[in-house]
PDB file of C-alpha atoms in Angstrom:
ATOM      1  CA  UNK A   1      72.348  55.653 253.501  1.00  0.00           C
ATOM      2  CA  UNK A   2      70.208  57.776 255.751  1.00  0.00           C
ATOM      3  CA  UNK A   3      68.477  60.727 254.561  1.00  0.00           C
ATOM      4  CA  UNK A   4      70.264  63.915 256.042  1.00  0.00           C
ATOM      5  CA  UNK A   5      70.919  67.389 255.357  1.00  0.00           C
ATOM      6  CA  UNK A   6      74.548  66.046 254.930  1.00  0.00           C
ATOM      7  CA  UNK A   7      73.577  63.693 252.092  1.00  0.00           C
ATOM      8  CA  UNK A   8      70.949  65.462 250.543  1.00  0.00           C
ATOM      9  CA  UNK A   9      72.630  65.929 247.658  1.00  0.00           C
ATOM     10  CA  UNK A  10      73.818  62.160 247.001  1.00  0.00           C
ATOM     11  CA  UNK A  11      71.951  60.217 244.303  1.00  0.00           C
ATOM     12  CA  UNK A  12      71.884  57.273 246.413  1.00  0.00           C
ATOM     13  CA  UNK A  13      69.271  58.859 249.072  1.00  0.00           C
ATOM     14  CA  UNK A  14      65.989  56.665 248.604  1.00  0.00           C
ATOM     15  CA  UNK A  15      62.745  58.306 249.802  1.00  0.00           C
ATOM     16  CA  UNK A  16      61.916  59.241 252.756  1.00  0.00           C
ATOM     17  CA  UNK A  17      59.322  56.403 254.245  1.00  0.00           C
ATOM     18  CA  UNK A  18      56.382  57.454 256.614  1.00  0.00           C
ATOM     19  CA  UNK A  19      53.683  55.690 258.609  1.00  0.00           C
ATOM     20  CA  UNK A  20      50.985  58.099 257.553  1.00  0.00           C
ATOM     21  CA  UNK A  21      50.663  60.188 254.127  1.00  0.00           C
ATOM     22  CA  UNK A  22      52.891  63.130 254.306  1.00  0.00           C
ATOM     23  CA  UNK A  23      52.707  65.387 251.004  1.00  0.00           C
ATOM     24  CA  UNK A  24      55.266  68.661 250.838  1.00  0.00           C
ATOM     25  CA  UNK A  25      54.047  71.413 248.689  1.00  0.00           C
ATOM     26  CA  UNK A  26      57.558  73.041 247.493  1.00  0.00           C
ATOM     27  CA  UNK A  27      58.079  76.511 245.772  1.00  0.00           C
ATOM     28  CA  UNK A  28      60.428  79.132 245.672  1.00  0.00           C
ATOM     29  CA  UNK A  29      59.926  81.874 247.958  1.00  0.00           C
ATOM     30  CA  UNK A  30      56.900  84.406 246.914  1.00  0.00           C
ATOM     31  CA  UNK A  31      55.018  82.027 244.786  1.00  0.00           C
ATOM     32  CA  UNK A  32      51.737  81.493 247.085  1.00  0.00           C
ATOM     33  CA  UNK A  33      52.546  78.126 248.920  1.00  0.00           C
ATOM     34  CA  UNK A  34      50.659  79.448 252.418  1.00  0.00           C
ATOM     35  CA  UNK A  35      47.827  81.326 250.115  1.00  0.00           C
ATOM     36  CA  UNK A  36      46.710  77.854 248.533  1.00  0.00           C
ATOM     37  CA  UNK A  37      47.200  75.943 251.712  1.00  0.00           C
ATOM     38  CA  UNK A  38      44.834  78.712 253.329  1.00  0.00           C
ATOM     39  CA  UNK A  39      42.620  77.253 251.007  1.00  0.00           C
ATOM     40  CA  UNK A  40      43.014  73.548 250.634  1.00  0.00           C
ATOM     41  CA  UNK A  41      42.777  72.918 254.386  1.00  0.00           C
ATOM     42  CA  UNK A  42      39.037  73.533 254.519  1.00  0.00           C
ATOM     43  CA  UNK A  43      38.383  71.707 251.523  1.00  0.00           C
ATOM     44  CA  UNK A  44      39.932  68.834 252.850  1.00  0.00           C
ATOM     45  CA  UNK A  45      38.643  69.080 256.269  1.00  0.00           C
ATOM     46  CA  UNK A  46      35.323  69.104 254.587  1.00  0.00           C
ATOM     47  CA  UNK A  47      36.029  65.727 253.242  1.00  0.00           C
ATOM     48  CA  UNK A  48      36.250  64.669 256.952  1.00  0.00           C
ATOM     49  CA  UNK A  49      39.904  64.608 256.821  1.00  0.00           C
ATOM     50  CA  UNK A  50      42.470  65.388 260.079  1.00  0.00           C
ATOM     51  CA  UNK A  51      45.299  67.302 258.747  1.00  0.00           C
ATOM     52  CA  UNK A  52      48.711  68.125 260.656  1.00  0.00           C
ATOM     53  CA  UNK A  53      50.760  70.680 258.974  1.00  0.00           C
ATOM     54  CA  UNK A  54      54.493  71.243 259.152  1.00  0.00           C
ATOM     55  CA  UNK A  55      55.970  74.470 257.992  1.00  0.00           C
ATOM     56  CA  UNK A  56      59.586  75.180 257.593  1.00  0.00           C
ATOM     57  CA  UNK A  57      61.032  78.642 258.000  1.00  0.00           C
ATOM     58  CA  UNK A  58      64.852  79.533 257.816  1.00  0.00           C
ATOM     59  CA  UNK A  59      64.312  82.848 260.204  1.00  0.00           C
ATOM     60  CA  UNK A  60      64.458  82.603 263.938  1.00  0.00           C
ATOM     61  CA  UNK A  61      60.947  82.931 265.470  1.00  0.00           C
ATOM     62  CA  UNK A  62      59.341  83.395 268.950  1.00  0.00           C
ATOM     63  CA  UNK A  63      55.862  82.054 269.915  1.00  0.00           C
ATOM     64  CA  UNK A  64      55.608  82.484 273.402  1.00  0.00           C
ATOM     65  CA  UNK A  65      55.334  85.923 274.791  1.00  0.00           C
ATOM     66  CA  UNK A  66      58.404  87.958 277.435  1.00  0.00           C
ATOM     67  CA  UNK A  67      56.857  87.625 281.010  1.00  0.00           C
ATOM     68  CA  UNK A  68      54.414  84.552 280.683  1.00  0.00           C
ATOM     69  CA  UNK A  69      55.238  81.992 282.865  1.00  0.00           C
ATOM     70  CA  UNK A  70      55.891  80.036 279.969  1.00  0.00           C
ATOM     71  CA  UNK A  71      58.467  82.070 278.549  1.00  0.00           C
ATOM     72  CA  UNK A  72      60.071  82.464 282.109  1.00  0.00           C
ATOM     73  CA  UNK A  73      60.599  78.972 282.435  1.00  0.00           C
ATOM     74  CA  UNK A  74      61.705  78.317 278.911  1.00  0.00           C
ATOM     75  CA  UNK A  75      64.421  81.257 279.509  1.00  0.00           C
ATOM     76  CA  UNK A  76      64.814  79.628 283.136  1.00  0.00           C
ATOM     77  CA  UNK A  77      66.455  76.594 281.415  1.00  0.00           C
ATOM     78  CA  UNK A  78      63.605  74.682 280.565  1.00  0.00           C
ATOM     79  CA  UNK A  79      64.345  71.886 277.629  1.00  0.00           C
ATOM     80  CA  UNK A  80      60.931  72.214 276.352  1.00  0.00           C
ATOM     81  CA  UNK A  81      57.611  73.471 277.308  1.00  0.00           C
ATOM     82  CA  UNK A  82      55.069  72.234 276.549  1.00  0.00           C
ATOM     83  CA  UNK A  83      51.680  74.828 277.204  1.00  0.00           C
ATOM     84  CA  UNK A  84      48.442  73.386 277.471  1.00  0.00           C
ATOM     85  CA  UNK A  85      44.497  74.599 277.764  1.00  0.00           C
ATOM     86  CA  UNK A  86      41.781  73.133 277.218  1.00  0.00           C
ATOM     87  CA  UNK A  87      41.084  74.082 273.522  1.00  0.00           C
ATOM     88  CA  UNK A  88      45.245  73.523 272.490  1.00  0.00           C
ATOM     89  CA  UNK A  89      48.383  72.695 273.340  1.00  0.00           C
ATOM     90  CA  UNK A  90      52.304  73.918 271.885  1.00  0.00           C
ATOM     91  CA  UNK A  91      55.601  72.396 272.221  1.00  0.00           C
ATOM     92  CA  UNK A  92      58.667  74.302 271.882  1.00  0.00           C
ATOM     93  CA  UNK A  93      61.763  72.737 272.158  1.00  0.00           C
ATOM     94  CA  UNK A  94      64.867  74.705 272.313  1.00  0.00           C
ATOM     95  CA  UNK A  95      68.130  73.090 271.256  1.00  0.00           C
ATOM     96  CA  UNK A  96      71.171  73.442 272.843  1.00  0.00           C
ATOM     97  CA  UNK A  97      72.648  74.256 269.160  1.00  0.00           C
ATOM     98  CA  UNK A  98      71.641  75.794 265.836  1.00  0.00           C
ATOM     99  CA  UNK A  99      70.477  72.242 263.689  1.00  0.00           C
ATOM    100  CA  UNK A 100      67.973  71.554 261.400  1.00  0.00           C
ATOM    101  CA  UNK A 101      66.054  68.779 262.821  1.00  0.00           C
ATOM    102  CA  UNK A 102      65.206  65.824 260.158  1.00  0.00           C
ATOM    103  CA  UNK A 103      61.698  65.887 258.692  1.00  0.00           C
ATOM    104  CA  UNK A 104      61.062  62.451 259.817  1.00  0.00           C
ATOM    105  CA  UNK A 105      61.421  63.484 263.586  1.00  0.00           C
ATOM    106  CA  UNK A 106      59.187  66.447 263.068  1.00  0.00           C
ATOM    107  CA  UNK A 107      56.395  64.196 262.123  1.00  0.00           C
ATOM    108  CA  UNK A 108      56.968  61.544 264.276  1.00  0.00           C
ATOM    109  CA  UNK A 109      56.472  64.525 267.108  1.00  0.00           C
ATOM    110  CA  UNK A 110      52.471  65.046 265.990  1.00  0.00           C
ATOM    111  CA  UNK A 111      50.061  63.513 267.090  1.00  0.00           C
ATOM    112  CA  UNK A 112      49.828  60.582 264.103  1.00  0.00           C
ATOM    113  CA  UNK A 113      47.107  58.574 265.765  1.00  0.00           C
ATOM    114  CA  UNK A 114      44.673  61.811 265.221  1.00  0.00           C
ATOM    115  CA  UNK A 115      45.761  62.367 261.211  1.00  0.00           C
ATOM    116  CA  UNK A 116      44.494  61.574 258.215  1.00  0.00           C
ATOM    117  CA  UNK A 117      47.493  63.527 256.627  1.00  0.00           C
ATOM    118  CA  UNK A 118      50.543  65.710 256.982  1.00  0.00           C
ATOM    119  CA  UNK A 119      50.813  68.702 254.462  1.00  0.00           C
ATOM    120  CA  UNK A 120      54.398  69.893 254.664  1.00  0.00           C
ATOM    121  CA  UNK A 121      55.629  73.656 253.686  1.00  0.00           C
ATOM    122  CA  UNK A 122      59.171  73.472 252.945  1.00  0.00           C
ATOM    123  CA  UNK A 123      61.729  71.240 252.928  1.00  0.00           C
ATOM    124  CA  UNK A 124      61.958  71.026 249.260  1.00  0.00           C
ATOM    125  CA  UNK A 125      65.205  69.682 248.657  1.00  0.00           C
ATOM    126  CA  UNK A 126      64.162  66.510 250.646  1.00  0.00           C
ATOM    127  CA  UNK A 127      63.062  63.518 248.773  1.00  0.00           C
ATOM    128  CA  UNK A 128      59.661  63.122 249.676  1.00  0.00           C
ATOM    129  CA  UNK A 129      56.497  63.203 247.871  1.00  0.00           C
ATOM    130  CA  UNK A 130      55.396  66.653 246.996  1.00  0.00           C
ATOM    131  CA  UNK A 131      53.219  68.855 244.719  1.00  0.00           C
ATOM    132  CA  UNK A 132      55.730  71.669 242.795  1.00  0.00           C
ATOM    133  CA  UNK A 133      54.213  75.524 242.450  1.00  0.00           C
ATOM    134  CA  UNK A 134      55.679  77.070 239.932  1.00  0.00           C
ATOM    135  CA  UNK A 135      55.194  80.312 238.329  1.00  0.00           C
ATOM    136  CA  UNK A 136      56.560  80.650 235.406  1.00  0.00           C
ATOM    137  CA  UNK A 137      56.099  84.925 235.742  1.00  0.00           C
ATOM    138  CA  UNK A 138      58.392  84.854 238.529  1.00  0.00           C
ATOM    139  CA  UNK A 139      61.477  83.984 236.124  1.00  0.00           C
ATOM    140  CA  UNK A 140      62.606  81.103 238.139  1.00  0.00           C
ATOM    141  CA  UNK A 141      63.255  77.399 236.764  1.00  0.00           C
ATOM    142  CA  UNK A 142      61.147  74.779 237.908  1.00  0.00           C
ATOM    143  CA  UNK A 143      62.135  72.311 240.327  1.00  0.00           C
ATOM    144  CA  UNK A 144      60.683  68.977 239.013  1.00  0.00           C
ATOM    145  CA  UNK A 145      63.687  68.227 236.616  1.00  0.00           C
ATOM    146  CA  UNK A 146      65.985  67.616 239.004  1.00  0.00           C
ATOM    147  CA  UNK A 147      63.351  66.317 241.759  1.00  0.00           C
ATOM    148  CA  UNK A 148      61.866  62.736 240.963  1.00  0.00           C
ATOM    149  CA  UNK A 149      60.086  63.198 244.411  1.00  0.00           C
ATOM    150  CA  UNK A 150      57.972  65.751 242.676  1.00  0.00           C
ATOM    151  CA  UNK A 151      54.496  63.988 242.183  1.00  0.00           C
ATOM    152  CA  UNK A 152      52.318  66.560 240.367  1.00  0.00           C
ATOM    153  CA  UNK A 153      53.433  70.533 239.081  1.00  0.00           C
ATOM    154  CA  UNK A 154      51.010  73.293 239.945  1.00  0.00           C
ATOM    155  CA  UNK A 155      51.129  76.486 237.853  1.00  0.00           C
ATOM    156  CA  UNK A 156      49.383  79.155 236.522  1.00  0.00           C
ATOM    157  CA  UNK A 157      50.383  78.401 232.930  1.00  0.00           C
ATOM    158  CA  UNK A 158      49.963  75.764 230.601  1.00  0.00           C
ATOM    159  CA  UNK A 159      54.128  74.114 230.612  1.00  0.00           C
ATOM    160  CA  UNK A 160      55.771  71.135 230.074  1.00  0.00           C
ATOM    161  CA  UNK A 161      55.957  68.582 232.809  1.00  0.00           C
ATOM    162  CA  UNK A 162      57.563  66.030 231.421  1.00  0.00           C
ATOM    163  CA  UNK A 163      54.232  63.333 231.874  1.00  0.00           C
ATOM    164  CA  UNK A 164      53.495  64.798 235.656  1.00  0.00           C
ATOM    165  CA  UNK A 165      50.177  65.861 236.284  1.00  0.00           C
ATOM    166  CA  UNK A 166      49.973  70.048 235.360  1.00  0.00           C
ATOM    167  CA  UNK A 167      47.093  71.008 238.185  1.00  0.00           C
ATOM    168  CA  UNK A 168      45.876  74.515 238.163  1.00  0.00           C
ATOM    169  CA  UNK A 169      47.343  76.416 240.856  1.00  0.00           C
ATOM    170  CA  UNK A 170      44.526  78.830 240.678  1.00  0.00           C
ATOM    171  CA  UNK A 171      42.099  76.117 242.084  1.00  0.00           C
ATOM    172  CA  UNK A 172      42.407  74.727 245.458  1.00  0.00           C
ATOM    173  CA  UNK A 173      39.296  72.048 244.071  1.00  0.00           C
ATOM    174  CA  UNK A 174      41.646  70.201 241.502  1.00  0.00           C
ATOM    175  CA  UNK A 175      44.815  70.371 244.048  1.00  0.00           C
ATOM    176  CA  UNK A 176      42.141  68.861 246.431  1.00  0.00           C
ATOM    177  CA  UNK A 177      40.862  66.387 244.773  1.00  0.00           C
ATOM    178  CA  UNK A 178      44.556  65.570 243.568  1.00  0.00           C
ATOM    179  CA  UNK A 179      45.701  65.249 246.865  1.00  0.00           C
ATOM    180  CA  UNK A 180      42.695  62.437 248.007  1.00  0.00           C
ATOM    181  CA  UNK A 181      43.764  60.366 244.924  1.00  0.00           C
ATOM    182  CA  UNK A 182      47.358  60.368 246.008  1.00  0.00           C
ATOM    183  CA  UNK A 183      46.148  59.573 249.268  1.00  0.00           C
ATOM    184  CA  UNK A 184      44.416  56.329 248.195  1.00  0.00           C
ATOM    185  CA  UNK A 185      47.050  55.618 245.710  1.00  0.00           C
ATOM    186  CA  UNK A 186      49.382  55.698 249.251  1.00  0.00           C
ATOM    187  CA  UNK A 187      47.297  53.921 251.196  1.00  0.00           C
ATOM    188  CA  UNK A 188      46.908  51.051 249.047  1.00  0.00           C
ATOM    189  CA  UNK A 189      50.370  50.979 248.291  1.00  0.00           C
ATOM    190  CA  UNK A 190      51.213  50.270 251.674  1.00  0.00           C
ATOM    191  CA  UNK A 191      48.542  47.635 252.072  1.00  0.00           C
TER     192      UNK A 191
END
């Protein structure tokens, strides 16, 4: 069965299977998943790491800017642009209809031969390896008993995780150093 939207819900989805390490940090709204990723990314870059980021949002969103030539020939019926300088480059791809385009073809569309690793913002429901922030405070339930993708809970409290690792989501060191032993652990997995 492949993994869609569709299917998400269907107990017989197996994980979703990537050629490099891609680790999803999933929270409910509010609870500080682009404040710790702010400052994990320099931590691991430190560590010599390349690190490709994917961040979900469920709002429509604009990049390019009315009257740039790029936005003129995006609105002209362009497919996808793709803007270039020499310090960065953007794709944008407009689809012909509203559709949530798998997480597996969102990574595939980096650059995977310059990555160490792919943090992921989002996509939460997915089954995928990821590190839960949760917030007790915030009056939500957690997600990791109903998630076995869910690798490692981090929170501000001290709460049971049923035998996952409980990191401290108060310091970006621990999640770091978390993060570069699941990294091995994948890495050796897949030989």
């Amino acid at each position: 069965m492949e993994n869609t939207e569709e299917n998400k819900g269907s107990a017989a989805i197996r994980p979703l299977r990537f050629d490099i390490p891609v680790l999803g940090f999933a929270a409910w709204s509010g609870t500080g998943k682009t404040t710790l990723l702010v400052k994990l990314l320099p931590l691991l870059r430190l560590q010599g790491l390349r690190i490709g980021m994917i961040k979900q949002t469920h709002h429509d969103f604009e990049i390019d800017v009315p009257g740039k030539d790029s936005y003129e020939l995006r609105k002209a019926g362009a497919s996808q642009m793709l803007l270039a300088s020499e310090k960065r480059s953007a794709l944008i791809t407009e689809y012909e209809s509203p559709a949530a385009l798998p997480l597996s073809a969102l990574v595939k569309q980096l650059d995977l031969a310059n990555l160490d690793l792919v943090l992921v913002e989002g996509f939460r429901h997915l089954p995928f390896d990821k590190i839960e922030l949760h917030r007790p405070s915030t009056g939500r339930e957690p997600v990791f008993p109903h998630d076995g993708s869910v690798i490692a809970v981090a929170s501000d409290e001290k709460i049971d995780t049923s035998g996952l690792p409980l990191l401290n989501i108060n310091s970006a060191e621990e999640i770091a150093g978390f993060i570069n032993r699941w990294r091995d652990y994948w890495r050796a997995e897949r030989g």
